């Protein structure tokens, strides 16, 4: 078949192709340049918290490799680089004294990106809370939201003359739920009500940050990054239906509803006996001030029964056991647009950890499965755009293999491999493919859909 419109998946002019990372997962240099400790330094030093007992102390050492890393991004042709700023690098104690050396690092990074014609897209918080603030009750305390506003002002005052695209928080659901409810992430606390208080203070922090960004950057393009796990109900059993509703409220609506001015899903708040006493007069107005874009992180769906989540028989999964289900991304985007109608959506994360166990004779990782995953999700994005959803860009997660939180370095999400002995960066086949898709603003539609092997996920042995 010759290449024509139906076989070429062509994106609208100006579609923004990028890649994403986060500070604790790649920077390393945990004790250099005046950086203070974060909750992840503390948590990962606690034996038994991280699957391979690793930490982000060195990670990809991006702090020292940023120049060559930006050169690599330029070679790939990235339009945008989404990274995060480490609060404890900028304000080591969370409040008070600013660490000039920390700000200088992000200043140099931004200049290097602009020089390479790559748009910097900083996220102000991607989970590395200064430990000093956790010692004062972390996100359960309203003071942390105020401290975040002040930190935002420091960062944006320094970089806002060159950076206009800002994301406030990354995945507040994960910060609150994994950090304060299930304890699988730092700070490792386990209380549903603390989690709900934390969720509100995170959203308030977002609102305070938006106010500061808008007051400093007149042409700001600012928003928040939320993760979504679209749910389906396992059966018609009323218990399953009720369970699905609560999971959907907690995982998909808890953050976007207040952002859209609807408050927290009350049925689920009542179910967990959260009296919302932390929500003070005026908070919801702060939280629901207009955003310019909604960042959407999508990895998997969830089929819910009253016994928990069920993996459909024979479903393909990644090496962390998450089902691979591209159609749920398209469904999610259509649902968001028809229900909430934000001005624009950017896929701020999408990607998958795969075994990466096939190499060419020259040693390149031949990750056809990851390549297929990214391509299948981009096909969903493209279809959603054709249906009228204003999706302006796609950021693959992740640029590099990195520290995958409680899983350590086992799962590899990168389109670029890191040699953990030498820290050498090597492009995987998916990176080459992504680079040519960027150059062509699209790609050939495969004649047959990707078949994913049903990989057995790693054993979590901590
Ligand atoms: O690695 C994380 C990232 O930090 C936030 N979103 C999900 C990714 C994969 O788990």
PDB file of C-alpha atoms and ligand atoms in Angstrom, residues 22 25 126-127 170-171 297 299 320 322 349 397 402-405 413, ligand 1:
ATOM      1  CA  UNK A  22      11.742  14.420  37.217  1.00  0.00           C
ATOM      2  CA  UNK A  25      14.577  10.287  39.441  1.00  0.00           C
ATOM      3  CA  UNK A 126       7.355  16.122  41.532  1.00  0.00           C
ATOM      4  CA  UNK A 127       7.276  14.498  44.965  1.00  0.00           C
ATOM      5  CA  UNK A 170       2.820  16.328  39.243  1.00  0.00           C
ATOM      6  CA  UNK A 171       0.162  13.743  40.145  1.00  0.00           C
ATOM      7  CA  UNK A 297      -0.536  11.346  32.584  1.00  0.00           C
ATOM      8  CA  UNK A 299      -0.398   4.557  31.784  1.00  0.00           C
ATOM      9  CA  UNK A 320       5.341  -3.611  36.666  1.00  0.00           C
ATOM     10  CA  UNK A 322       0.161  -2.709  34.585  1.00  0.00           C
ATOM     11  CA  UNK A 349       3.472  11.379  30.560  1.00  0.00           C
ATOM     12  CA  UNK A 397       7.822   9.068  29.845  1.00  0.00           C
ATOM     13  CA  UNK A 402      15.732   6.221  35.944  1.00  0.00           C
ATOM     14  CA  UNK A 403      14.932   5.672  39.620  1.00  0.00           C
ATOM     15  CA  UNK A 404      11.387   4.300  39.562  1.00  0.00           C
ATOM     16  CA  UNK A 405      10.526   5.194  43.166  1.00  0.00           C
ATOM     17  CA  UNK A 413      10.813   3.403  31.129  1.00  0.00           C
TER      18      UNK A 413
HETATM   19  O1  LIG B   1       8.030   7.367  37.178  1.00  0.00           O
HETATM   20  C1  LIG B   1       6.730   7.822  37.391  1.00  0.00           C
HETATM   21  C2  LIG B   1       6.672   9.329  37.384  1.00  0.00           C
HETATM   22  O2  LIG B   1       7.515   9.874  38.327  1.00  0.00           O
HETATM   23  C3  LIG B   1       5.275   9.812  37.663  1.00  0.00           C
HETATM   24  N1  LIG B   1       4.312   9.159  36.826  1.00  0.00           N
HETATM   25  C4  LIG B   1       4.380   7.732  36.680  1.00  0.00           C
HETATM   26  C5  LIG B   1       5.786   7.303  36.336  1.00  0.00           C
HETATM   27  C6  LIG B   1       5.852   5.772  36.201  1.00  0.00           C
HETATM   28  O3  LIG B   1       5.500   5.161  37.393  1.00  0.00           O
END
